[in-house]
Amino acid sequence: MKMTTCVNPDTLEVSSEILSIPICEGSSTGENIFNLIEAEFKAHKIPWENCLALGADNAPVMVGRDKGVYGHMSRKNPSIFMSEESASTSATAKEKTGRLKKLFASRTNQLICKFLVDALEPFDAINTELQSDASKIHVLQQRLEKLIKQLMVKFVQPAVFQRDGIFANLEKENLRQSSDIIIGKAAAEFIAQEKSKMKESRLSEFFDAARDFYVTSITYLRAKLPLKNDVYSHAAVINPANQLTCQFQSVEFFIKRFPVLLPPNASLHDLQLEFATYQCTDIASCIEERMDKTWASISRLTEGQEPIFKLLPQVMLHLLTIPHSSAHCERIFSLVRKNHSEFRSRLENSTMEALLIAKSRPGSAGDRDYSKEELSELKSAYHRSLKN
């Protein structure tokens, strides 16, 4: 399946569309998958320099820098960015740490369950947010750091966290004492009520397991999440919440990495002037829930008859096409499995492809422009359906 995320030139919204769902002949190697993508790019006359990022799951065949799809793409466009999958990483961290429940096979199980309800909540919250079809690239770094902090403050000594932050060493001497570990309201109340009926050794076992849960979570998340990624950290410049504190260096970082973002007739100096003007402009009336709609509104601000911003909104909108997760791909895979395997096992691949391509396009099907050939085919199909 080949999906593309782009800026709709009419609505200025960032949306994902399916280009095609080709069948991979032979082994599903990185080279074979890449060849399918390249063929699609050629068919749609998409130059490789227009491709800013690859969004996919963390399978080696996709993310491999040598023989993976990303490796082949980067040889066509060295600037292409591999958008790392944060949603599945946090979900896997939740799963891995959840396995520690096997260590709790004792009379403390009820206490453990109450602890896990509170401990797993931050994972659920970020997983839900990263499933959004609206771009979250501008807040991804902030959200990932927030997740780490939410967990670490519960078991790391405050002085250590203040000094070293989310990368603090997790040696035992840097951790809170058992009685000081935050285990959640329900678990704390349970201990207060049942402590007289529980052995001290069981309570000690519980606090050791709770500490291990947090340490395992943080160790895995820090190893897997893109916490030191320049693209994600500089992407905060897209967020109007950072309007007064962000710097033009972040915009310049993206222009240097993706030169295609700057139109041929524009200069970096022109863009810098617009950015300075943006920082001095009241944009409160432009703020909307979706970031692409916010920048579309900013692009429509005028001074007299002239637009105030001609370059900056286009740069920001195109940066929003960089995927923050592979959720958009997973939604389509789910549709394919449900429609092709579960309910319509005889549905041909070409029919499924055509249906999903049409479904993925933004806007109403009735409002689109169709060629005479397409209208003729639609009319013929309609008459055939009446006869059947």
Tab-separated table of C-alpha atoms in Angstrom:
chain	number	residue	atom	x	y	z
A	1	MET	CA	0.000	0.000	0.000
A	2	LYS	CA	1.379	3.395	-0.998
A	3	MET	CA	0.060	6.396	0.948
A	4	THR	CA	1.082	10.004	0.631
A	5	THR	CA	0.538	12.860	3.068
A	6	CYS	CA	0.367	16.255	1.428
A	7	VAL	CA	-1.123	19.740	1.627
A	8	ASN	CA	-4.399	20.154	-0.236
A	9	PRO	CA	-3.814	23.293	-2.376
A	10	ASP	CA	-7.498	24.266	-2.200
A	11	THR	CA	-8.266	23.828	1.505
A	12	LEU	CA	-4.661	24.006	2.814
A	13	GLU	CA	-5.425	20.976	4.986
A	14	VAL	CA	-2.872	18.231	5.536
A	15	SER	CA	-4.342	14.841	4.657
A	16	SER	CA	-3.269	11.334	3.688
A	17	GLU	CA	-4.344	9.659	0.451
A	18	ILE	CA	-3.732	6.223	-1.018
A	19	LEU	CA	-1.825	6.271	-4.290
A	20	SER	CA	-2.140	2.555	-4.940
A	21	ILE	CA	-2.232	-0.903	-3.378
A	22	PRO	CA	0.086	-2.911	-5.654
A	23	ILE	CA	0.910	-6.575	-5.158
A	24	CYS	CA	4.555	-7.278	-4.348
A	25	GLU	CA	5.718	-10.062	-6.646
A	26	GLY	CA	8.318	-12.301	-5.037
A	27	SER	CA	9.841	-11.706	-1.617
A	28	SER	CA	8.825	-8.623	0.367
A	29	THR	CA	12.361	-7.267	0.540
A	30	GLY	CA	13.230	-3.633	1.065
A	31	GLU	CA	14.374	-3.367	-2.550
A	32	ASN	CA	11.178	-4.881	-3.984
A	33	ILE	CA	8.953	-2.655	-1.847
A	34	PHE	CA	11.044	0.383	-2.784
A	35	ASN	CA	10.721	-0.468	-6.489
A	36	LEU	CA	6.927	-0.417	-6.120
A	37	ILE	CA	7.112	3.002	-4.466
A	38	GLU	CA	9.463	4.377	-7.118
A	39	ALA	CA	7.187	3.122	-9.901
A	40	GLU	CA	4.276	4.935	-8.264
A	41	PHE	CA	6.303	8.143	-7.937
A	42	LYS	CA	7.182	7.975	-11.626
A	43	ALA	CA	3.562	7.327	-12.607
A	44	HIS	CA	2.431	10.417	-10.679
A	45	LYS	CA	5.508	12.464	-11.698
A	46	ILE	CA	6.562	13.003	-8.073
A	47	PRO	CA	10.256	13.981	-7.807
A	48	TRP	CA	12.179	12.388	-4.960
A	49	GLU	CA	13.267	15.783	-3.611
A	50	ASN	CA	9.589	16.476	-2.814
A	51	CYS	CA	9.552	13.534	-0.397
A	52	LEU	CA	10.310	14.853	3.098
A	53	ALA	CA	9.799	11.740	5.212
A	54	LEU	CA	8.918	8.056	5.324
A	55	GLY	CA	6.281	6.958	7.807
A	56	ALA	CA	6.182	3.226	8.571
A	57	ASP	CA	6.282	0.704	11.381
A	58	ASN	CA	9.581	-0.327	12.948
A	59	ALA	CA	10.036	-3.482	10.845
A	60	PRO	CA	13.681	-3.816	9.662
A	61	VAL	CA	12.508	-4.228	6.049
A	62	MET	CA	11.112	-0.676	6.271
A	63	VAL	CA	13.566	1.200	8.512
A	64	GLY	CA	16.839	-0.537	7.568
A	65	ARG	CA	19.478	2.016	6.540
A	66	ASP	CA	21.191	-0.387	4.145
A	67	LYS	CA	18.774	-2.855	2.566
A	68	GLY	CA	15.517	-1.486	3.992
A	69	VAL	CA	13.056	0.751	2.147
A	70	TYR	CA	14.454	3.773	3.989
A	71	GLY	CA	17.984	2.889	2.883
A	72	HIS	CA	16.953	2.763	-0.776
A	73	MET	CA	14.966	6.007	-0.421
A	74	SER	CA	17.855	7.843	1.232
A	75	ARG	CA	20.061	7.004	-1.737
A	76	LYS	CA	17.540	8.811	-3.934
A	77	ASN	CA	17.104	11.683	-1.482
A	78	PRO	CA	19.764	11.869	1.293
A	79	SER	CA	17.645	14.419	3.206
A	80	ILE	CA	14.642	12.132	3.635
A	81	PHE	CA	13.595	11.700	7.269
A	82	MET	CA	12.641	8.354	8.820
A	83	SER	CA	9.694	9.070	11.101
A	84	GLU	CA	10.183	6.717	14.027
A	85	GLU	CA	7.126	4.891	15.366
A	86	SER	CA	6.437	6.272	18.845
A	87	ALA	CA	2.918	4.930	19.327
A	88	SER	CA	3.908	1.280	18.996
A	89	THR	CA	6.994	1.873	21.159
A	90	SER	CA	4.954	3.196	24.083
A	91	ALA	CA	2.428	0.389	23.591
A	92	THR	CA	5.233	-2.188	23.622
A	93	ALA	CA	6.702	-0.611	26.740
A	94	LYS	CA	3.324	-0.991	28.387
A	95	GLU	CA	3.185	-4.642	27.304
A	96	LYS	CA	6.739	-5.420	28.416
A	97	THR	CA	6.290	-3.886	31.848
A	98	GLY	CA	2.875	-5.507	32.154
A	99	ARG	CA	4.622	-8.888	32.052
A	100	LEU	CA	6.035	-8.105	35.484
A	101	LYS	CA	2.630	-9.063	36.839
A	102	LYS	CA	3.908	-12.647	36.729
A	103	LEU	CA	6.301	-11.686	39.522
A	104	PHE	CA	3.339	-10.727	41.675
A	105	ALA	CA	1.788	-14.194	42.050
A	106	SER	CA	0.971	-13.738	45.720
A	107	ARG	CA	-1.729	-12.372	48.000
A	108	THR	CA	-0.693	-8.910	46.983
A	109	ASN	CA	-2.330	-9.324	43.541
A	110	GLN	CA	-5.221	-7.008	44.353
A	111	LEU	CA	-2.769	-4.327	45.418
A	112	ILE	CA	-0.763	-4.839	42.231
A	113	CYS	CA	-3.858	-4.407	40.051
A	114	LYS	CA	-4.724	-1.136	41.779
A	115	PHE	CA	-1.158	0.057	41.241
A	116	LEU	CA	-1.204	-0.851	37.530
A	117	VAL	CA	-4.434	1.060	36.893
A	118	ASP	CA	-2.612	4.256	37.857
A	119	ALA	CA	0.812	3.323	36.450
A	120	LEU	CA	-0.445	2.469	32.951
A	121	GLU	CA	-2.610	5.581	32.515
A	122	PRO	CA	0.180	7.748	30.963
A	123	PHE	CA	0.787	5.065	28.308
A	124	ASP	CA	-2.894	4.977	27.380
A	125	ALA	CA	-3.070	8.768	27.135
A	126	ILE	CA	-0.152	9.167	24.716
A	127	ASN	CA	-1.170	6.141	22.633
A	128	THR	CA	-4.605	7.695	22.158
A	129	GLU	CA	-3.129	11.046	21.112
A	130	LEU	CA	-0.684	9.497	18.649
A	131	GLN	CA	-3.536	7.673	16.899
A	132	SER	CA	-4.860	11.070	15.749
A	133	ASP	CA	-5.202	11.626	12.009
A	134	ALA	CA	-4.290	15.288	12.581
A	135	SER	CA	-0.559	15.998	12.571
A	136	LYS	CA	1.145	15.989	15.979
A	137	ILE	CA	4.712	16.493	14.752
A	138	HIS	CA	4.808	19.933	16.411
A	139	VAL	CA	4.159	18.532	19.918
A	140	LEU	CA	5.677	15.054	19.614
A	141	GLN	CA	8.948	15.867	21.405
A	142	GLN	CA	7.061	17.608	24.198
A	143	ARG	CA	4.613	14.707	24.617
A	144	LEU	CA	7.352	12.068	24.718
A	145	GLU	CA	9.342	14.017	27.300
A	146	LYS	CA	6.154	14.516	29.312
A	147	LEU	CA	5.536	10.748	29.334
A	148	ILE	CA	9.061	10.090	30.636
A	149	LYS	CA	8.716	12.782	33.293
A	150	GLN	CA	5.290	11.543	34.439
A	151	LEU	CA	6.849	8.176	35.219
A	152	MET	CA	10.200	9.328	36.606
A	153	VAL	CA	8.844	11.777	39.186
A	154	LYS	CA	7.120	8.832	40.867
A	155	PHE	CA	10.293	6.963	41.763
A	156	VAL	CA	13.372	9.175	41.146
A	157	GLN	CA	14.659	11.479	43.871
A	158	PRO	CA	13.569	15.088	43.159
A	159	ALA	CA	17.095	16.498	43.466
A	160	VAL	CA	18.413	13.942	40.966
A	161	PHE	CA	15.646	14.696	38.465
A	162	GLN	CA	16.122	18.460	38.794
A	163	ARG	CA	19.831	18.028	38.116
A	164	ASP	CA	19.772	15.443	35.311
A	165	GLY	CA	16.220	15.524	33.923
A	166	ILE	CA	14.748	12.650	31.935
A	167	PHE	CA	18.177	11.099	31.325
A	168	ALA	CA	19.001	10.733	35.023
A	169	ASN	CA	20.896	7.597	36.034
A	170	LEU	CA	18.550	4.955	37.487
A	171	GLU	CA	21.001	3.485	39.998
A	172	LYS	CA	19.344	2.554	43.284
A	173	GLU	CA	20.927	5.439	45.209
A	174	ASN	CA	19.139	7.893	42.869
A	175	LEU	CA	15.698	6.410	43.506
A	176	ARG	CA	13.119	7.198	46.169
A	177	GLN	CA	12.825	5.076	49.287
A	178	SER	CA	10.089	2.427	49.142
A	179	SER	CA	7.793	4.402	51.426
A	180	ASP	CA	8.197	7.464	49.182
A	181	ILE	CA	7.438	5.831	45.795
A	182	ILE	CA	4.192	7.153	44.284
A	183	ILE	CA	1.931	4.172	43.669
A	184	GLY	CA	-1.402	5.883	42.957
A	185	LYS	CA	-4.381	6.780	45.115
A	186	ALA	CA	-6.164	3.413	44.933
A	187	ALA	CA	-3.064	1.403	45.878
A	188	ALA	CA	-2.157	3.807	48.704
A	189	GLU	CA	-5.677	3.615	50.149
A	190	PHE	CA	-5.621	-0.177	49.906
A	191	ILE	CA	-2.378	-0.329	51.910
A	192	ALA	CA	-3.795	2.055	54.532
A	193	GLN	CA	-6.835	-0.177	54.985
A	194	GLU	CA	-5.182	-3.600	54.739
A	195	LYS	CA	-1.683	-3.021	56.129
A	196	SER	CA	-2.442	-4.708	59.439
A	197	LYS	CA	-3.436	-7.884	57.566
A	198	MET	CA	-0.388	-7.978	55.297
A	199	LYS	CA	3.096	-9.254	56.035
A	200	GLU	CA	5.921	-6.735	55.894
A	201	SER	CA	7.742	-9.038	53.484
A	202	ARG	CA	4.780	-8.859	51.085
A	203	LEU	CA	4.735	-5.074	51.200
A	204	SER	CA	8.482	-4.967	50.631
A	205	GLU	CA	8.016	-7.315	47.667
A	206	PHE	CA	5.331	-5.021	46.257
A	207	PHE	CA	7.435	-1.858	46.476
A	208	ASP	CA	10.429	-3.624	44.910
A	209	ALA	CA	8.212	-4.785	42.044
A	210	ALA	CA	6.724	-1.290	41.613
A	211	ARG	CA	10.231	0.174	41.418
A	212	ASP	CA	11.233	-2.498	38.875
A	213	PHE	CA	8.152	-1.643	36.825
A	214	TYR	CA	9.159	2.011	36.585
A	215	VAL	CA	12.838	1.268	35.912
A	216	THR	CA	11.949	-1.238	33.167
A	217	SER	CA	9.542	1.255	31.581
A	218	ILE	CA	12.010	4.136	31.523
A	219	THR	CA	14.922	1.991	30.361
A	220	TYR	CA	12.914	0.712	27.397
A	221	LEU	CA	11.383	4.084	26.485
A	222	ARG	CA	14.703	5.924	26.606
A	223	ALA	CA	16.276	3.274	24.380
A	224	LYS	CA	13.485	3.237	21.794
A	225	LEU	CA	11.855	6.670	21.660
A	226	PRO	CA	13.376	9.454	19.489
A	227	LEU	CA	14.103	11.724	22.452
A	228	LYS	CA	17.178	13.363	20.883
A	229	ASN	CA	15.895	13.798	17.342
A	230	ASP	CA	16.643	17.189	15.750
A	231	VAL	CA	13.631	17.039	13.421
A	232	TYR	CA	11.188	16.527	16.290
A	233	SER	CA	12.814	19.134	18.538
A	234	HIS	CA	12.910	21.811	15.812
A	235	ALA	CA	9.323	20.969	14.779
A	236	ALA	CA	8.131	22.775	17.916
A	237	VAL	CA	8.523	25.982	15.873
A	238	ILE	CA	5.310	25.032	14.033
A	239	ASN	CA	3.305	25.365	17.243
A	240	PRO	CA	1.898	28.911	17.744
A	241	ALA	CA	2.120	28.270	21.486
A	242	ASN	CA	5.869	28.812	20.980
A	243	GLN	CA	5.395	31.922	18.835
A	244	LEU	CA	7.353	34.242	21.127
A	245	THR	CA	10.028	31.801	22.279
A	246	CYS	CA	10.945	29.860	19.139
A	247	GLN	CA	13.829	30.984	16.939
A	248	PHE	CA	14.326	31.290	13.207
A	249	GLN	CA	17.194	28.799	13.462
A	250	SER	CA	14.560	26.063	13.644
A	251	VAL	CA	12.987	27.196	10.370
A	252	GLU	CA	16.440	27.490	8.820
A	253	PHE	CA	17.216	23.929	9.971
A	254	PHE	CA	14.326	22.595	7.886
A	255	ILE	CA	15.152	24.735	4.839
A	256	LYS	CA	18.708	23.391	4.854
A	257	ARG	CA	17.491	19.818	5.259
A	258	PHE	CA	14.634	20.133	2.753
A	259	PRO	CA	15.582	22.859	0.217
A	260	VAL	CA	12.420	22.096	-1.768
A	261	LEU	CA	10.425	23.906	0.953
A	262	LEU	CA	11.691	27.298	-0.246
A	263	PRO	CA	10.254	28.410	-3.620
A	264	PRO	CA	12.864	29.178	-6.326
A	265	ASN	CA	11.949	32.879	-6.431
A	266	ALA	CA	12.222	33.337	-2.639
A	267	SER	CA	15.234	33.832	-0.394
A	268	LEU	CA	16.014	32.779	3.141
A	269	HIS	CA	16.097	36.482	4.030
A	270	ASP	CA	12.490	36.885	2.816
A	271	LEU	CA	11.451	33.964	4.987
A	272	GLN	CA	13.278	35.372	8.008
A	273	LEU	CA	11.454	38.704	7.626
A	274	GLU	CA	8.120	36.887	7.510
A	275	PHE	CA	9.051	34.881	10.592
A	276	ALA	CA	9.939	38.083	12.490
A	277	THR	CA	6.603	39.581	11.398
A	278	TYR	CA	4.804	36.419	12.521
A	279	GLN	CA	6.326	36.728	15.992
A	280	CYS	CA	5.026	40.293	16.241
A	281	THR	CA	1.515	39.541	14.921
A	282	ASP	CA	-1.574	38.791	17.002
A	283	ILE	CA	-2.784	35.438	15.670
A	284	ALA	CA	-5.286	34.642	18.434
A	285	SER	CA	-8.190	34.668	15.958
A	286	CYS	CA	-6.429	32.060	13.797
A	287	ILE	CA	-5.971	29.378	16.446
A	288	GLU	CA	-7.944	26.192	15.765
A	289	GLU	CA	-7.804	22.652	17.118
A	290	ARG	CA	-6.011	21.270	14.050
A	291	MET	CA	-2.607	22.771	13.339
A	292	ASP	CA	-3.050	22.687	9.548
A	293	LYS	CA	-6.249	24.737	9.861
A	294	THR	CA	-4.440	27.191	12.126
A	295	TRP	CA	-1.714	27.829	9.548
A	296	ALA	CA	-4.301	27.990	6.767
A	297	SER	CA	-5.991	30.794	8.733
A	298	ILE	CA	-2.659	32.556	9.266
A	299	SER	CA	-2.026	32.416	5.506
A	300	ARG	CA	-5.271	34.356	4.941
A	301	LEU	CA	-4.313	37.304	7.162
A	302	THR	CA	-4.097	40.479	5.099
A	303	GLU	CA	-2.841	44.030	5.374
A	304	GLY	CA	-4.945	46.068	3.011
A	305	GLN	CA	-5.354	43.867	-0.058
A	306	GLU	CA	-2.056	42.029	0.364
A	307	PRO	CA	-1.489	38.825	2.349
A	308	ILE	CA	0.858	39.355	5.291
A	309	PHE	CA	2.476	35.936	4.907
A	310	LYS	CA	3.294	34.385	1.531
A	311	LEU	CA	6.080	31.950	2.442
A	312	LEU	CA	5.953	30.964	6.111
A	313	PRO	CA	2.519	29.256	6.169
A	314	GLN	CA	3.456	27.111	3.167
A	315	VAL	CA	6.664	25.985	4.870
A	316	MET	CA	4.815	25.141	8.094
A	317	LEU	CA	2.013	23.301	6.300
A	318	HIS	CA	4.459	21.146	4.386
A	319	LEU	CA	6.328	20.319	7.593
A	320	LEU	CA	3.026	19.053	8.990
A	321	THR	CA	3.073	16.326	6.336
A	322	ILE	CA	5.901	14.601	8.244
A	323	PRO	CA	4.141	11.704	10.004
A	324	HIS	CA	4.248	11.455	13.783
A	325	SER	CA	3.252	7.766	13.783
A	326	SER	CA	2.111	5.011	11.433
A	327	ALA	CA	-1.495	5.253	12.644
A	328	HIS	CA	-2.719	6.399	9.207
A	329	CYS	CA	-1.273	3.242	7.622
A	330	GLU	CA	-2.696	0.999	10.340
A	331	ARG	CA	-6.198	2.386	9.767
A	332	ILE	CA	-6.032	1.419	6.094
A	333	PHE	CA	-4.623	-2.040	6.897
A	334	SER	CA	-7.571	-2.516	9.235
A	335	LEU	CA	-9.991	-1.605	6.439
A	336	VAL	CA	-8.284	-4.036	4.064
A	337	ARG	CA	-8.457	-6.900	6.548
A	338	LYS	CA	-12.078	-6.200	7.409
A	339	ASN	CA	-13.378	-5.698	3.874
A	340	HIS	CA	-11.233	-8.211	2.020
A	341	SER	CA	-10.755	-11.028	4.503
A	342	GLU	CA	-13.665	-10.962	6.919
A	343	PHE	CA	-16.627	-9.816	4.849
A	344	ARG	CA	-15.748	-9.992	1.152
A	345	SER	CA	-13.272	-12.803	0.610
A	346	ARG	CA	-13.854	-12.764	-3.171
A	347	LEU	CA	-13.213	-9.052	-3.593
A	348	GLU	CA	-10.537	-8.565	-6.254
A	349	ASN	CA	-7.413	-6.603	-5.364
A	350	SER	CA	-8.040	-4.086	-8.143
A	351	THR	CA	-11.563	-3.400	-6.863
A	352	MET	CA	-10.346	-3.052	-3.288
A	353	GLU	CA	-7.600	-0.688	-4.453
A	354	ALA	CA	-10.036	1.518	-6.377
A	355	LEU	CA	-12.487	1.686	-3.453
A	356	LEU	CA	-9.854	2.580	-0.877
A	357	ILE	CA	-8.188	5.176	-3.108
A	358	ALA	CA	-11.545	6.907	-3.572
A	359	LYS	CA	-12.344	6.629	0.139
A	360	SER	CA	-9.003	8.107	1.209
A	361	ARG	CA	-9.392	11.269	-0.857
A	362	PRO	CA	-10.478	14.302	1.166
A	363	GLY	CA	-13.846	15.948	0.605
A	364	SER	CA	-17.096	14.682	-0.838
A	365	ALA	CA	-16.961	12.426	-3.897
A	366	GLY	CA	-19.790	14.445	-5.450
A	367	ASP	CA	-17.733	17.640	-5.351
A	368	ARG	CA	-14.757	16.258	-7.283
A	369	ASP	CA	-13.946	16.898	-10.924
A	370	TYR	CA	-14.048	13.846	-13.190
A	371	SER	CA	-12.811	13.354	-16.733
A	372	LYS	CA	-15.223	12.448	-19.529
A	373	GLU	CA	-13.781	8.924	-19.563
A	374	GLU	CA	-14.399	8.487	-15.840
A	375	LEU	CA	-17.957	9.805	-16.104
A	376	SER	CA	-18.625	7.438	-19.005
A	377	GLU	CA	-17.331	4.478	-16.987
A	378	LEU	CA	-19.449	5.521	-13.995
A	379	LYS	CA	-22.544	5.733	-16.168
A	380	SER	CA	-21.883	2.303	-17.693
A	381	ALA	CA	-21.327	0.759	-14.268
A	382	TYR	CA	-24.580	2.273	-13.023
A	383	HIS	CA	-26.580	0.835	-15.935
A	384	ARG	CA	-24.968	-2.581	-15.438
A	385	SER	CA	-25.970	-2.535	-11.781
A	386	LEU	CA	-29.594	-1.824	-12.752
A	387	LYS	CA	-29.656	-4.837	-15.088
A	388	ASN	CA	-28.237	-7.098	-12.401
